[in-house]
mmCIF file of N, CA and C in Angstrom:
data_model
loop_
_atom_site.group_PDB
_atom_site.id
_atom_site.type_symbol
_atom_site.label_atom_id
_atom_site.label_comp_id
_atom_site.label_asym_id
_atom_site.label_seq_id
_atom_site.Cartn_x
_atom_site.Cartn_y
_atom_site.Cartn_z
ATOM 1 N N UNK O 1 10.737 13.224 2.715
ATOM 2 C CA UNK O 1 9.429 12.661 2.996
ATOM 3 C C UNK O 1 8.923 13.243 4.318
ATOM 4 N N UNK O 2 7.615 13.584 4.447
ATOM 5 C CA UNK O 2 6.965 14.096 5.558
ATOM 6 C C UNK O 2 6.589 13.346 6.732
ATOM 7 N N UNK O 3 6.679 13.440 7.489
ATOM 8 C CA UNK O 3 6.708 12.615 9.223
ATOM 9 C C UNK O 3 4.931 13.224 9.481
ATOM 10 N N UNK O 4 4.411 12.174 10.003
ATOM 11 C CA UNK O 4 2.913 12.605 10.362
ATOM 12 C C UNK O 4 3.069 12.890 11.071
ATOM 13 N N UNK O 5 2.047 13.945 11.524
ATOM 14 C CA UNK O 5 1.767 14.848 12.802
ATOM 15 C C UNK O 5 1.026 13.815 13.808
ATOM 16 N N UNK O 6 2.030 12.607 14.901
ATOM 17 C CA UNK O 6 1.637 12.588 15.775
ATOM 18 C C UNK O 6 0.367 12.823 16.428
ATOM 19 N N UNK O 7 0.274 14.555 16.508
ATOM 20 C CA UNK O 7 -1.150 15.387 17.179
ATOM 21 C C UNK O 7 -2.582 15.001 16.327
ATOM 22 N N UNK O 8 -2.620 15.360 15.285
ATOM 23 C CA UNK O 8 -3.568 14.922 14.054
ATOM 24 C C UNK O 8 -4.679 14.140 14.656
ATOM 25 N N UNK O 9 -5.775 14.536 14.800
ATOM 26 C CA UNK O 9 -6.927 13.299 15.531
ATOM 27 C C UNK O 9 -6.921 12.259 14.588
ATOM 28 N N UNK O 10 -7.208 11.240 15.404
ATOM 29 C CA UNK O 10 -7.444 9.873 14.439
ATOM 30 C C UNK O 10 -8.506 9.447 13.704
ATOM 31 N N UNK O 11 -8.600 9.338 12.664
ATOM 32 C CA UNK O 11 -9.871 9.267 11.823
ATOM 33 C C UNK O 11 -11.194 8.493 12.461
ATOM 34 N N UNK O 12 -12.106 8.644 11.663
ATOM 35 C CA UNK O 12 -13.476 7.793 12.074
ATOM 36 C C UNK O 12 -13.516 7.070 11.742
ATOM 37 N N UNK O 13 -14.288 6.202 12.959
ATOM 38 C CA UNK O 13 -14.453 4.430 12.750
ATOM 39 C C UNK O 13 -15.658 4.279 12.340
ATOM 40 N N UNK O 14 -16.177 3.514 11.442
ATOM 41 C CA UNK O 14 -17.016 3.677 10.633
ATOM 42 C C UNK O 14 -17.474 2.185 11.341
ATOM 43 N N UNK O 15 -19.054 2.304 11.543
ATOM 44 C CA UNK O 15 -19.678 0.673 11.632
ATOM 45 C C UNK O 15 -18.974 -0.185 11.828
ATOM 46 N N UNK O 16 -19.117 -0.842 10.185
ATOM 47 C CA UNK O 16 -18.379 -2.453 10.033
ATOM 48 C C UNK O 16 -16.894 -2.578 10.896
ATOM 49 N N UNK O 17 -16.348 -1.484 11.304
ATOM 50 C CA UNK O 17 -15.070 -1.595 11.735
ATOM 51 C C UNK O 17 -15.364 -1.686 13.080
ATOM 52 N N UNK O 18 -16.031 -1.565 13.847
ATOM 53 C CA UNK O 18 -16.864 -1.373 15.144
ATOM 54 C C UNK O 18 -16.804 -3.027 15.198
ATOM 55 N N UNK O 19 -17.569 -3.131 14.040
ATOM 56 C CA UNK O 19 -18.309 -4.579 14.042
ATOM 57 C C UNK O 19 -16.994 -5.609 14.501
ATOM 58 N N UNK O 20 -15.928 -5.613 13.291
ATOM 59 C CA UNK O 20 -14.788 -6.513 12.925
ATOM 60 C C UNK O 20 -14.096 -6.491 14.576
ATOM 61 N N UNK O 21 -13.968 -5.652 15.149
ATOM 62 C CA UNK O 21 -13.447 -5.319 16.332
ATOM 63 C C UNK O 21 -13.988 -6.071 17.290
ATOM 64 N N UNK O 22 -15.410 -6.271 17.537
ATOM 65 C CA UNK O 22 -15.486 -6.916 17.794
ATOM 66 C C UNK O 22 -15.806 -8.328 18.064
ATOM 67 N N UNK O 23 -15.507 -9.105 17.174
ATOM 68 C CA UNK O 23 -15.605 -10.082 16.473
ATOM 69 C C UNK O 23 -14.169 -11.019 16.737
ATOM 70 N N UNK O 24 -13.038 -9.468 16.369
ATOM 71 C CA UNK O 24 -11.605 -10.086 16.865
ATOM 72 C C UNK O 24 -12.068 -10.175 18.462
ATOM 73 N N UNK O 25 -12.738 -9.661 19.350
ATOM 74 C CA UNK O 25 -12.232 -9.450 20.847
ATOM 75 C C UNK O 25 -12.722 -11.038 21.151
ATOM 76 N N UNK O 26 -14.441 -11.604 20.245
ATOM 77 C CA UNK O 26 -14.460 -12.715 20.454
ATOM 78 C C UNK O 26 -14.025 -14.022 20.114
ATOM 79 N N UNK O 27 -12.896 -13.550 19.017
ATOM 80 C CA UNK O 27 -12.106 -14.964 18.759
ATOM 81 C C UNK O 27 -11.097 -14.775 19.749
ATOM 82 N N UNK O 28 -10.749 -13.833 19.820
ATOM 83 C CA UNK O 28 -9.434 -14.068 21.174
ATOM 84 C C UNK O 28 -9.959 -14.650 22.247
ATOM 85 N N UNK O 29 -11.372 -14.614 23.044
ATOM 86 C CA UNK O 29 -11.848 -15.148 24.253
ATOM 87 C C UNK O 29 -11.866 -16.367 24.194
ATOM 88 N N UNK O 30 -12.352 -17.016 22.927
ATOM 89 C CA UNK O 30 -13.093 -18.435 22.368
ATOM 90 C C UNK O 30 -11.549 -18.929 22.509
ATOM 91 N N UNK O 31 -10.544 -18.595 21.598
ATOM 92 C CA UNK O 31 -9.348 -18.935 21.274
ATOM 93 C C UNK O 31 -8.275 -18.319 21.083
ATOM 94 N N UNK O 32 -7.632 -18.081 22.837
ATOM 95 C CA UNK O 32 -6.342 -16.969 23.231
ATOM 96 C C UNK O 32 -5.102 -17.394 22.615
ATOM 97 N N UNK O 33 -4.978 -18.705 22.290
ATOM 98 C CA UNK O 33 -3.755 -18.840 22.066
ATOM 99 C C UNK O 33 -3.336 -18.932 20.357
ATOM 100 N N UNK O 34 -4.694 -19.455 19.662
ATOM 101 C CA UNK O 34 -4.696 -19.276 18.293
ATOM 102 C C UNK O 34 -4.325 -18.020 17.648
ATOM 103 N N UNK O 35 -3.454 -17.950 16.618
ATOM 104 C CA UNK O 35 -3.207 -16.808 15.726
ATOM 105 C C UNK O 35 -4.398 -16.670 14.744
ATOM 106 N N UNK O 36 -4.622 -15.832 13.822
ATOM 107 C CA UNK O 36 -5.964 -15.629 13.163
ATOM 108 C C UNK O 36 -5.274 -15.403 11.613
ATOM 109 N N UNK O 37 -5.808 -15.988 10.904
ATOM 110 C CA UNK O 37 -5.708 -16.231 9.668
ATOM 111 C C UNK O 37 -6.409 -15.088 9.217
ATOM 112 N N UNK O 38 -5.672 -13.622 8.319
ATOM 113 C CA UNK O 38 -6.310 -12.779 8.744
ATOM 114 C C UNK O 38 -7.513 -12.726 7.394
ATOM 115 N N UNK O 39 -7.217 -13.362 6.201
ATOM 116 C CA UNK O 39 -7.910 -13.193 4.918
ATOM 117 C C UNK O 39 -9.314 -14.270 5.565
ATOM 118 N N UNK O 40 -9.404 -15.240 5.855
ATOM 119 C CA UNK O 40 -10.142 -15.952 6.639
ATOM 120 C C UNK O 40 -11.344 -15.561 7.909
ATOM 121 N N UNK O 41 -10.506 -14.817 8.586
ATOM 122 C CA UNK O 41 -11.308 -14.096 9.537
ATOM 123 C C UNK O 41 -12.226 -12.765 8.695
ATOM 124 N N UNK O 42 -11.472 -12.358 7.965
ATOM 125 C CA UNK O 42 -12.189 -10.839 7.207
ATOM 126 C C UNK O 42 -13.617 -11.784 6.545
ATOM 127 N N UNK O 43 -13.222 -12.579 5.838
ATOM 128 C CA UNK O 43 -14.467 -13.003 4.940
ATOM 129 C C UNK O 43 -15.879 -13.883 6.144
ATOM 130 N N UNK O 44 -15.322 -14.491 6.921
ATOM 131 C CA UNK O 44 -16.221 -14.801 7.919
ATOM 132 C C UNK O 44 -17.098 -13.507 8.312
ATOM 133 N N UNK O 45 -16.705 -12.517 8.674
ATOM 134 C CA UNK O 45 -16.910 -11.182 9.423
ATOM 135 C C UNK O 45 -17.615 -10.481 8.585
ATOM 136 N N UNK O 46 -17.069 -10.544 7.522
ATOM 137 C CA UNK O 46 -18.369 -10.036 6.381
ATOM 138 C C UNK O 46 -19.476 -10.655 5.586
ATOM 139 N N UNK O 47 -19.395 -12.087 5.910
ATOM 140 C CA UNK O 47 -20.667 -12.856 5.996
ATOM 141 C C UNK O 47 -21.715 -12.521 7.128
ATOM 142 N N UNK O 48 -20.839 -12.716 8.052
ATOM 143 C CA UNK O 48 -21.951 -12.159 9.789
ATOM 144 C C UNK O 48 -21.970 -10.605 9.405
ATOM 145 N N UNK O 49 -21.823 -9.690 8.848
ATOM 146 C CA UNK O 49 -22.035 -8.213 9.170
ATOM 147 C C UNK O 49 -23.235 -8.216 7.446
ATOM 148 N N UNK O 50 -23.070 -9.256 6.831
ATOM 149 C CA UNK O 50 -24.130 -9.290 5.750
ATOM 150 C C UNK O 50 -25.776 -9.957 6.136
ATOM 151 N N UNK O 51 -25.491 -10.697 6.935
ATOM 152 C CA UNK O 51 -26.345 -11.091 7.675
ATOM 153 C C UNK O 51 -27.203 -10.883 8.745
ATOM 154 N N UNK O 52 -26.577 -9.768 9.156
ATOM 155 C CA UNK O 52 -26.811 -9.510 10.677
ATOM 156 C C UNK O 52 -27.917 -8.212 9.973
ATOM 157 N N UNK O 53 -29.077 -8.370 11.035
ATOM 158 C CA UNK O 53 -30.216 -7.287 10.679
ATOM 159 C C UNK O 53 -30.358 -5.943 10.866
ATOM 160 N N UNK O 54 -31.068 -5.263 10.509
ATOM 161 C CA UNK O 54 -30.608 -3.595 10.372
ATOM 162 C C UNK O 54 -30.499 -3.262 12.337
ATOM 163 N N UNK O 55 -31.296 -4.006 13.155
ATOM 164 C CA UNK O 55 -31.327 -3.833 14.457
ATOM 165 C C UNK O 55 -30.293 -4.155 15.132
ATOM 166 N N UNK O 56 -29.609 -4.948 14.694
ATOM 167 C CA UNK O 56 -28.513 -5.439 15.224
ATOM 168 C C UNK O 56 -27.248 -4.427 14.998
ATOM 169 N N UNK O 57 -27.528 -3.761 13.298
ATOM 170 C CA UNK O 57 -26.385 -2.959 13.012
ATOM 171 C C UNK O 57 -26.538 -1.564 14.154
ATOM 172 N N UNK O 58 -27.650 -1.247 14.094
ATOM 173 C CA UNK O 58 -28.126 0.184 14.984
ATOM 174 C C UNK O 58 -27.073 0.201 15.789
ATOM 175 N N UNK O 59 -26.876 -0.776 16.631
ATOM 176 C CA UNK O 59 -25.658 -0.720 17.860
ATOM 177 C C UNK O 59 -24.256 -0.339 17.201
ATOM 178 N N UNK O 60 -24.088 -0.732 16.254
ATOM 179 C CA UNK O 60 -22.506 -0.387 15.622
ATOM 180 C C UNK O 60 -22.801 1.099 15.163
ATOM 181 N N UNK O 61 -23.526 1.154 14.005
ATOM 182 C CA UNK O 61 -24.304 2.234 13.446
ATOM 183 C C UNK O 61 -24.119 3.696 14.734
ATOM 184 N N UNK O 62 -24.877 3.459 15.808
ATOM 185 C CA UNK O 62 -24.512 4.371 16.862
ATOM 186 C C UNK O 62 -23.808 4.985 17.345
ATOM 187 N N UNK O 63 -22.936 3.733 17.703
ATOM 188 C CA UNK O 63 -21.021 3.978 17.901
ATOM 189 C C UNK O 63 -20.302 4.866 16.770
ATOM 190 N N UNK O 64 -20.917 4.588 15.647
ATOM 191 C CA UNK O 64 -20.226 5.407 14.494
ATOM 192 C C UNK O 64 -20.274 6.981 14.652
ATOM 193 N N UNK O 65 -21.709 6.753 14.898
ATOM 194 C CA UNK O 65 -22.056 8.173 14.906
ATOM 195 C C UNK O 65 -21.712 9.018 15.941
ATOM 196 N N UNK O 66 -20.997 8.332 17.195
ATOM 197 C CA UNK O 66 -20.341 9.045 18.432
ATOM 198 C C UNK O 66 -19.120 8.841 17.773
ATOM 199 N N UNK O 67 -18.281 8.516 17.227
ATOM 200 C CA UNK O 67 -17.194 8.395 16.892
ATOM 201 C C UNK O 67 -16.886 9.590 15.992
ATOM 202 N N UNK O 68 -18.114 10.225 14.878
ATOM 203 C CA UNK O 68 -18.226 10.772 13.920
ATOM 204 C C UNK O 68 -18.179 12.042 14.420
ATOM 205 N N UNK O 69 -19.131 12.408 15.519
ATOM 206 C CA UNK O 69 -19.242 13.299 16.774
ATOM 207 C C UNK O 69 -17.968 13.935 17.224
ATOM 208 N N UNK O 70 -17.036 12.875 17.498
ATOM 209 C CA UNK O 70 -15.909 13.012 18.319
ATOM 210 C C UNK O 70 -14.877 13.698 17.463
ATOM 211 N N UNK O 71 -14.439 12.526 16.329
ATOM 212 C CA UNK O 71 -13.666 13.179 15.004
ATOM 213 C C UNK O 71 -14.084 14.291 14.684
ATOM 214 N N UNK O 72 -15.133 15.289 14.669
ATOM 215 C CA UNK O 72 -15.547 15.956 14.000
ATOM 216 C C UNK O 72 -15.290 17.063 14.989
ATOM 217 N N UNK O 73 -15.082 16.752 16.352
ATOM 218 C CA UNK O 73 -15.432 18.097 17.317
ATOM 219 C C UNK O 73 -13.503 18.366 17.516
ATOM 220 N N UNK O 74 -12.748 16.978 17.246
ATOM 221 C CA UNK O 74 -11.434 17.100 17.649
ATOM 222 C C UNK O 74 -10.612 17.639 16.622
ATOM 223 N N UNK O 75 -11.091 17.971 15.133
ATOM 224 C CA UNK O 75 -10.620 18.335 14.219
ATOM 225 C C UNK O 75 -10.714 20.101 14.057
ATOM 226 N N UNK O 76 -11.948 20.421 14.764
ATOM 227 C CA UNK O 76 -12.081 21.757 14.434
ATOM 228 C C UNK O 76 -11.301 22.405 15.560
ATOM 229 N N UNK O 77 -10.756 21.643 16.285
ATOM 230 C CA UNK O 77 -9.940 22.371 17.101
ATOM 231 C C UNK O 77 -8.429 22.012 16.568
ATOM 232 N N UNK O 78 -7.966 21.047 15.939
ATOM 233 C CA UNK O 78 -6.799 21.340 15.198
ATOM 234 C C UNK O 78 -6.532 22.101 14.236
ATOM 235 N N UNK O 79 -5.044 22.119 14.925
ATOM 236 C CA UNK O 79 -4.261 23.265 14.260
ATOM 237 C C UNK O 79 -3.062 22.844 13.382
ATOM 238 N N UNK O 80 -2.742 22.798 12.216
ATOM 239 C CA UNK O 80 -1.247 21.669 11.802
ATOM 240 C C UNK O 80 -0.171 22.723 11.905
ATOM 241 N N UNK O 81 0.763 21.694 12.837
ATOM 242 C CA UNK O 81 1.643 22.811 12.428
ATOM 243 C C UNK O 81 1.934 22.843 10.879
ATOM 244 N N UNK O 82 3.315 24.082 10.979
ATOM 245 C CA UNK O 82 3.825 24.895 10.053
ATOM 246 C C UNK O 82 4.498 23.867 8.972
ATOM 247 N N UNK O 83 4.123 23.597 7.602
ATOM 248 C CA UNK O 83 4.982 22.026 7.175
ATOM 249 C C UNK O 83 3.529 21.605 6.723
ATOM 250 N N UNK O 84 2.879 21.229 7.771
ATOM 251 C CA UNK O 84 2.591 19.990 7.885
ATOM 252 C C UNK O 84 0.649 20.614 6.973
ATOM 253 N N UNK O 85 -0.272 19.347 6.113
ATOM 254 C CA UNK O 85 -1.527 20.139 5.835
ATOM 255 C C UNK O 85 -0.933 20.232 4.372
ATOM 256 N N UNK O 86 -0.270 20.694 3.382
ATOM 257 C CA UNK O 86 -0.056 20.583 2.421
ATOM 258 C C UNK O 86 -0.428 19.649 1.732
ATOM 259 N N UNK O 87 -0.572 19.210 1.250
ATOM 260 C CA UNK O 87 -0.218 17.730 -0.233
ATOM 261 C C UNK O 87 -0.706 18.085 -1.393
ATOM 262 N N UNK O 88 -0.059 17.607 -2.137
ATOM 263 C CA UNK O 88 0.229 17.255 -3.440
ATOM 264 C C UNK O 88 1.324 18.001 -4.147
ATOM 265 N N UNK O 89 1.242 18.192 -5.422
ATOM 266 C CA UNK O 89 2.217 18.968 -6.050
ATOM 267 C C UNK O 89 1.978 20.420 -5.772
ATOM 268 N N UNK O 90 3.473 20.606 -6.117
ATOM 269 C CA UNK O 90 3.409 22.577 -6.412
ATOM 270 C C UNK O 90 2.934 23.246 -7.185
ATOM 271 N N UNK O 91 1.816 23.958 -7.318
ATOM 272 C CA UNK O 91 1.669 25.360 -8.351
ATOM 273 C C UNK O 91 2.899 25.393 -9.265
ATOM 274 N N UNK O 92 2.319 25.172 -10.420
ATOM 275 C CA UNK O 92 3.311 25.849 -11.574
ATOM 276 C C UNK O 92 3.301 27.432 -11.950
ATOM 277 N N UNK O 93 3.909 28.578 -11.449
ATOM 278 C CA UNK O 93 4.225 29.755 -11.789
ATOM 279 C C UNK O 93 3.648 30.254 -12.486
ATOM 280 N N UNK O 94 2.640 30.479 -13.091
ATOM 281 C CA UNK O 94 1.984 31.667 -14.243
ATOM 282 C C UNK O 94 3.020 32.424 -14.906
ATOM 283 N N UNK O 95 3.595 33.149 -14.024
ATOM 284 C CA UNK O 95 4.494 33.958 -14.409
ATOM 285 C C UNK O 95 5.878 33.590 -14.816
ATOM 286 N N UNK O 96 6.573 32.693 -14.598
ATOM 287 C CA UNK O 96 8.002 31.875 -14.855
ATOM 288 C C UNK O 96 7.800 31.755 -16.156
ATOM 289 N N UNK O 97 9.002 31.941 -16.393
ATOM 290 C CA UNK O 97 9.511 32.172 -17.940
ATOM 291 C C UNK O 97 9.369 30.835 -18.500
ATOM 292 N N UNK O 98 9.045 30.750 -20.352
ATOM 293 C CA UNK O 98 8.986 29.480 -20.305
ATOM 294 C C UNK O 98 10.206 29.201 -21.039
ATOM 295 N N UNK O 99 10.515 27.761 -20.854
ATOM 296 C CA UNK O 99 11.559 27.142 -21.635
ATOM 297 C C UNK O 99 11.460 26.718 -23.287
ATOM 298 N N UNK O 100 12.317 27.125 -24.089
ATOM 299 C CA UNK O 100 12.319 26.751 -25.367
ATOM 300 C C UNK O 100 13.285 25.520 -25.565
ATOM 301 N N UNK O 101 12.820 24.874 -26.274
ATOM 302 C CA UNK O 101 13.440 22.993 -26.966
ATOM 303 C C UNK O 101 14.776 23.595 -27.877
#
């Protein structure tokens, strides 16, 4: 099994994830010592991010798009190593002999 490349930039944060983020930072302020019920908190968070008006999203929306910026400028400068960048299966041979039943 393959070990991730560590180096690899970290993907883009898209909006709503902007959003959820911070949403957790304000239940932790409201309530530091409470644990978060996490199926509970998601559906709250996507009531308020259904609700919330296209002006309000702009601010997340923004962030995305610097985020999108960022991912995008840190990728063209990676390099994977040797290994690593592959997936899926192998090429089946054209040429390899075939097997008879």
């Amino acid at each position: 099994m393959m070990r991730k490349d560590v180096n690899k930039p970290k993907g883009k944060t898209f909006a709503y994830a902007f959003f959820v983020q911070t949403c957790r930072e304000e239940h932790r302020k409201k309530n530091p010592e409470q644990s978060v019920n996490f199926a509970e908190f998601s559906k709250k968070c996507s009531e308020r991010w259904k609700a919330l008006s296209a002006g309000d999203k702009k601010c997340f929306e923004d962030m995305a798009k610097a985020d999108k910026v960022r991912y995008n400028r840190e990728i063209e400068d990676y390099v994977p190593p040797k290994g690593f960048g592959k997936r899926g299966r192998k090429r089946k041979d054209p040429n390899a002999p075939k097997r008879h039943p």
